[in-house]
XYZ file of N, CA, C and O in Angstrom:
400
model
N -11.549 80.421 -1.864
C -12.026 80.743 -3.187
C -11.359 82.004 -3.711
O -11.489 82.301 -4.892
N -10.673 82.722 -2.853
C -10.001 83.933 -3.299
C -8.931 83.647 -4.329
O -8.657 84.466 -5.189
N -8.312 82.485 -4.270
C -7.263 82.135 -5.229
C -7.816 81.800 -6.601
O -7.224 82.114 -7.617
N -8.934 81.116 -6.654
C -9.514 80.677 -7.922
C -10.737 81.482 -8.320
O -11.186 81.401 -9.454
N -11.272 82.223 -7.390
C -12.508 82.930 -7.663
C -13.694 82.024 -7.359
O -13.644 80.823 -7.587
N -14.745 82.601 -6.825
C -15.929 81.837 -6.459
C -16.481 81.107 -7.661
O -17.031 80.037 -7.554
N -16.319 81.677 -8.840
C -16.900 81.095 -10.047
C -15.892 80.263 -10.824
O -16.130 79.920 -11.978
N -14.777 79.905 -10.213
C -13.812 79.030 -10.876
C -14.467 77.715 -11.256
O -15.428 77.277 -10.642
N -13.958 77.086 -12.309
C -14.559 75.837 -12.763
C -13.673 74.650 -12.426
O -12.456 74.777 -12.298
N -14.294 73.505 -12.336
C -13.579 72.269 -12.052
C -12.584 71.959 -13.170
O -11.456 71.561 -12.915
N -13.018 72.165 -14.407
C -12.136 71.915 -15.553
C -10.889 72.775 -15.523
O -9.782 72.288 -15.753
N -11.045 74.054 -15.207
C -9.894 74.951 -15.133
C -9.008 74.640 -13.933
O -7.790 74.674 -14.036
N -9.619 74.345 -12.810
C -8.850 74.093 -11.590
C -7.955 72.865 -11.729
O -6.837 72.849 -11.220
N -8.453 71.845 -12.427
C -7.693 70.604 -12.553
C -7.071 70.416 -13.936
O -6.375 69.438 -14.165
N -7.353 71.327 -14.855
C -6.821 71.187 -16.202
C -7.420 69.992 -16.932
O -6.751 69.352 -17.735
N -8.660 69.686 -16.632
C -9.337 68.537 -17.233
C -10.370 69.028 -18.249
O -11.325 69.701 -17.875
N -10.185 68.695 -19.532
C -11.122 69.149 -20.547
C -12.481 68.454 -20.489
O -13.469 68.978 -20.987
N -12.537 67.273 -19.881
C -13.827 66.583 -19.734
C -13.861 65.849 -18.402
O -12.832 65.383 -17.913
N -15.054 65.771 -17.840
C -15.260 65.126 -16.549
C -16.462 64.201 -16.675
O -17.554 64.661 -17.004
N -16.303 62.909 -16.432
C -17.426 61.979 -16.549
C -18.606 62.389 -15.664
O -18.449 62.603 -14.470
N -19.756 62.543 -16.284
C -20.966 62.852 -15.535
C -21.168 64.307 -15.203
O -22.243 64.705 -14.777
N -20.153 65.115 -15.354
C -20.252 66.559 -15.118
C -19.532 67.265 -16.248
O -18.603 66.722 -16.838
N -19.913 68.476 -16.506
C -19.197 69.261 -17.497
C -18.007 69.948 -16.866
O -17.993 70.190 -15.655
N -16.992 70.266 -17.666
C -15.822 70.957 -17.131
C -16.157 72.357 -16.620
O -15.381 72.953 -15.881
N -17.328 72.883 -16.999
C -17.722 74.208 -16.531
C -18.424 74.170 -15.177
O -18.890 75.193 -14.683
N -18.478 73.010 -14.544
C -19.044 72.893 -13.200
C -18.228 73.773 -12.256
O -17.001 73.711 -12.240
N -18.914 74.591 -11.467
C -18.203 75.486 -10.546
C -17.648 74.696 -9.359
O -18.103 73.585 -9.055
N -16.685 75.289 -8.687
C -16.106 74.638 -7.509
C -17.153 74.430 -6.411
O -17.206 73.348 -5.825
N -18.025 75.414 -6.122
C -19.064 75.156 -5.123
C -20.002 74.019 -5.535
O -20.431 73.237 -4.696
N -20.307 73.920 -6.828
C -21.155 72.818 -7.302
C -20.450 71.479 -7.113
O -21.079 70.489 -6.742
N -19.153 71.426 -7.365
C -18.396 70.186 -7.193
C -18.372 69.770 -5.726
O -18.523 68.590 -5.402
N -18.208 70.743 -4.838
C -18.172 70.445 -3.403
C -19.505 69.926 -2.885
O -19.531 69.142 -1.938
N -20.588 70.346 -3.497
C -21.911 69.951 -2.999
C -22.636 68.993 -3.929
O -23.843 68.790 -3.771
N -21.931 68.377 -4.871
C -22.618 67.478 -5.801
C -23.192 66.280 -5.041
O -22.583 65.763 -4.120
N -24.396 65.842 -5.436
C -25.076 64.777 -4.708
C -24.763 63.357 -5.190
O -25.312 62.392 -4.660
N -23.889 63.224 -6.163
C -23.592 61.896 -6.704
C -23.055 60.981 -5.611
O -22.253 61.392 -4.784
N -23.464 59.730 -5.639
C -23.050 58.753 -4.630
C -22.024 57.765 -5.184
O -21.617 56.854 -4.482
N -21.617 57.932 -6.436
C -20.649 57.010 -7.031
C -19.222 57.496 -6.796
O -18.992 58.494 -6.103
N -18.271 56.787 -7.358
C -16.861 57.135 -7.186
C -16.517 58.503 -7.728
O -15.730 59.236 -7.134
N -17.112 58.860 -8.877
C -16.837 60.174 -9.440
C -17.344 61.284 -8.533
O -16.666 62.298 -8.338
N -18.519 61.103 -7.955
C -19.049 62.110 -7.038
C -18.124 62.328 -5.851
O -17.867 63.458 -5.448
N -17.611 61.221 -5.316
C -16.663 61.312 -4.202
C -15.393 62.019 -4.637
O -14.884 62.901 -3.938
N -14.878 61.660 -5.802
C -13.664 62.302 -6.310
C -13.886 63.796 -6.506
O -13.031 64.599 -6.129
N -15.015 64.179 -7.084
C -15.275 65.601 -7.323
C -15.375 66.381 -6.018
O -14.801 67.464 -5.884
N -16.085 65.834 -5.024
C -16.215 66.527 -3.732
C -14.880 66.598 -3.006
O -14.405 67.668 -2.632
N -14.302 65.421 -2.780
C -13.086 65.356 -1.960
C -11.869 65.926 -2.687
O -10.991 66.522 -2.061
N -11.826 65.748 -4.004
C -10.712 66.306 -4.775
C -10.730 67.822 -4.771
O -9.685 68.465 -4.650
N -11.911 68.409 -4.890
C -12.022 69.864 -4.845
C -11.616 70.385 -3.474
O -10.862 71.349 -3.364
N -12.085 69.728 -2.423
C -11.700 70.129 -1.065
C -10.190 69.976 -0.871
O -9.542 70.847 -0.278
N -9.623 68.893 -1.383
C -8.176 68.672 -1.257
C -7.397 69.740 -2.009
O -6.365 70.221 -1.521
N -7.872 70.120 -3.178
C -7.196 71.168 -3.941
C -7.167 72.465 -3.140
O -6.119 73.099 -2.993
N -8.313 72.846 -2.601
C -8.378 74.079 -1.808
C -7.519 73.973 -0.549
O -6.788 74.917 -0.211
N -7.552 72.826 0.132
C -6.720 72.640 1.325
C -5.234 72.736 0.979
O -4.453 73.311 1.730
N -4.853 72.166 -0.157
C -3.436 72.194 -0.539
C -2.965 73.607 -0.851
O -1.775 73.904 -0.736
N -3.893 74.470 -1.229
C -3.540 75.850 -1.556
C -3.418 76.741 -0.332
O -2.718 77.746 -0.383
N -4.099 76.364 0.742
C -4.103 77.258 1.908
C -3.161 76.841 3.021
O -2.894 77.642 3.910
N -2.673 75.609 3.002
C -1.749 75.203 4.060
C -0.649 74.301 3.510
O -0.915 73.389 2.738
N 0.570 74.585 3.915
C 1.685 73.731 3.484
C 1.795 72.488 4.361
O 2.659 71.661 4.140
N 0.909 72.338 5.325
C 0.898 71.137 6.162
C -0.097 70.097 5.654
O -0.251 69.045 6.257
N -0.770 70.396 4.557
C -1.683 69.424 3.965
C -0.852 68.268 3.414
O 0.292 68.429 3.022
N -1.441 67.089 3.376
C -0.709 65.876 3.000
C -0.170 65.892 1.564
O 0.794 65.197 1.263
N -0.779 66.673 0.680
C -0.369 66.705 -0.722
C -0.127 68.131 -1.191
O -0.765 69.057 -0.707
N 0.770 68.277 -2.157
C 0.950 69.576 -2.793
C -0.201 69.786 -3.775
O -0.907 68.845 -4.149
N -0.365 71.004 -4.218
C -1.404 71.314 -5.198
C -1.194 70.516 -6.479
O -2.144 69.967 -7.044
N 0.048 70.417 -6.931
C 0.323 69.641 -8.147
C 0.014 68.158 -7.953
O -0.500 67.505 -8.866
N 0.320 67.616 -6.791
C 0.002 66.214 -6.522
C -1.507 65.980 -6.550
O -1.972 64.969 -7.076
N -2.270 66.911 -5.996
C -3.725 66.778 -6.005
C -4.233 66.801 -7.440
O -5.019 65.937 -7.851
N -3.761 67.762 -8.213
C -4.208 67.864 -9.610
C -3.869 66.596 -10.397
O -4.712 66.061 -11.117
N -2.637 66.139 -10.285
C -2.215 64.949 -11.034
C -3.002 63.709 -10.613
O -3.434 62.919 -11.458
N -3.190 63.524 -9.320
C -3.933 62.365 -8.822
C -5.395 62.417 -9.248
O -5.979 61.400 -9.610
N -5.969 63.599 -9.212
C -7.362 63.780 -9.622
C -7.540 63.382 -11.083
O -8.399 62.564 -11.418
N -6.718 63.945 -11.950
C -6.846 63.685 -13.387
C -6.598 62.213 -13.703
O -7.327 61.608 -14.495
N -5.617 61.595 -13.063
C -5.334 60.189 -13.361
C -6.430 59.260 -12.839
O -6.589 58.154 -13.342
N -7.232 59.715 -11.881
C -8.320 58.888 -11.348
C -9.597 58.982 -12.177
O -10.556 58.262 -11.912
N -9.610 59.810 -13.191
C -10.809 59.976 -14.017
C -11.048 58.809 -14.967
O -12.088 58.738 -15.605
N -10.107 57.871 -15.046
C -10.208 56.764 -15.991
C -11.331 55.777 -15.731
O -11.832 55.149 -16.655
N -11.728 55.625 -14.479
C -12.813 54.696 -14.164
C -13.467 55.096 -12.849
O -12.853 55.775 -12.021
N -14.692 54.646 -12.671
C -15.409 54.921 -11.432
C -14.683 54.306 -10.235
O -14.621 54.895 -9.162
N -14.107 53.120 -10.428
C -13.379 52.443 -9.347
C -12.132 53.241 -8.938
O -11.868 53.423 -7.747
N -11.379 53.714 -9.925
C -10.187 54.524 -9.628
C -10.597 55.836 -8.963
O -9.924 56.304 -8.032
N -11.693 56.429 -9.431
C -12.179 57.678 -8.842
C -12.567 57.472 -7.382
O -12.244 58.298 -6.522
N -13.242 56.369 -7.093
C -13.649 56.076 -5.711
C -12.436 55.901 -4.809
O -12.404 56.426 -3.689
N -11.447 55.170 -5.293
C -10.243 54.923 -4.485
C -9.508 56.230 -4.197
O -9.115 56.497 -3.046
N -9.327 57.069 -5.210
C -8.627 58.336 -5.001
C -9.469 59.276 -4.152
O -8.930 60.003 -3.321
N -10.775 59.243 -4.328
C -11.652 60.064 -3.502
C -11.516 59.725 -2.029
O -11.507 60.614 -1.176
N -11.372 58.426 -1.718
C -11.183 58.014 -0.317
C -9.848 58.517 0.229
O -9.764 58.927 1.392
N -8.812 58.498 -0.593
C -7.503 59.016 -0.150
C -7.609 60.516 0.131
O -7.132 61.000 1.166
N -8.244 61.243 -0.784
C -8.432 62.679 -0.562
C -9.266 62.934 0.688
O -8.979 63.852 1.453
N -10.293 62.124 0.922
C -11.133 62.292 2.105
C -10.297 62.124 3.380
O -10.424 62.913 4.316
N -9.450 61.107 3.399
C -8.589 60.904 4.567
C -7.680 62.106 4.789
O -7.482 62.553 5.924
N -7.127 62.643 3.705
C -6.263 63.816 3.825
C -7.055 65.031 4.319
O -6.590 65.770 5.206
N -8.252 65.217 3.773
C -9.086 66.349 4.181
C -9.475 66.270 5.646
O -9.644 67.292 6.305
N -9.625 65.066 6.143
C -9.997 64.867 7.551
C -8.777 64.864 8.476
O -8.916 64.672 9.672
N -7.588 65.049 7.935
C -6.377 65.095 8.731
C -5.882 63.731 9.163
O -5.100 63.615 10.108
N -6.317 62.669 8.479
C -5.912 61.315 8.853
C -4.674 60.839 8.112
O -4.249 59.706 8.286
N -4.074 61.691 7.282
C -2.812 61.367 6.630
C -1.736 62.292 7.151
O -2.000 63.436 7.511
N -0.526 61.801 7.172
C 0.601 62.562 7.705
C 0.824 63.827 6.861
O 0.865 63.769 5.634
N 0.978 64.984 7.538
C 1.269 66.208 6.801
C 2.609 66.095 6.061
O 3.519 65.400 6.521
N 2.699 66.766 4.936
C 3.965 66.737 4.195
C 4.980 67.600 4.938
O 4.629 68.462 5.719
N 6.227 67.360 4.685
C 7.301 68.124 5.339
C 7.538 69.437 4.669
O 7.361 69.696 3.594
């Protein structure tokens, strides 16, 4: 959180002016602990974790820009959000190959 600040927002972190079901002013800790069980909830939790992981290690499966772009493009539907959330979850759990 030192890079974005504890009070950083999801909208600012991802450059997303609107987020389905949540406001762009949702804090990063709120996104990480959101209780939603749908695809968007998964995307918000796992995408936020992936963003932070991409910032702290160059061995994470995705670059920070890749995480941001994938997150924003998955906002189009709950199904797309769920699919991208699962990919981020696999990366967060170390089940995807680290980038070179």
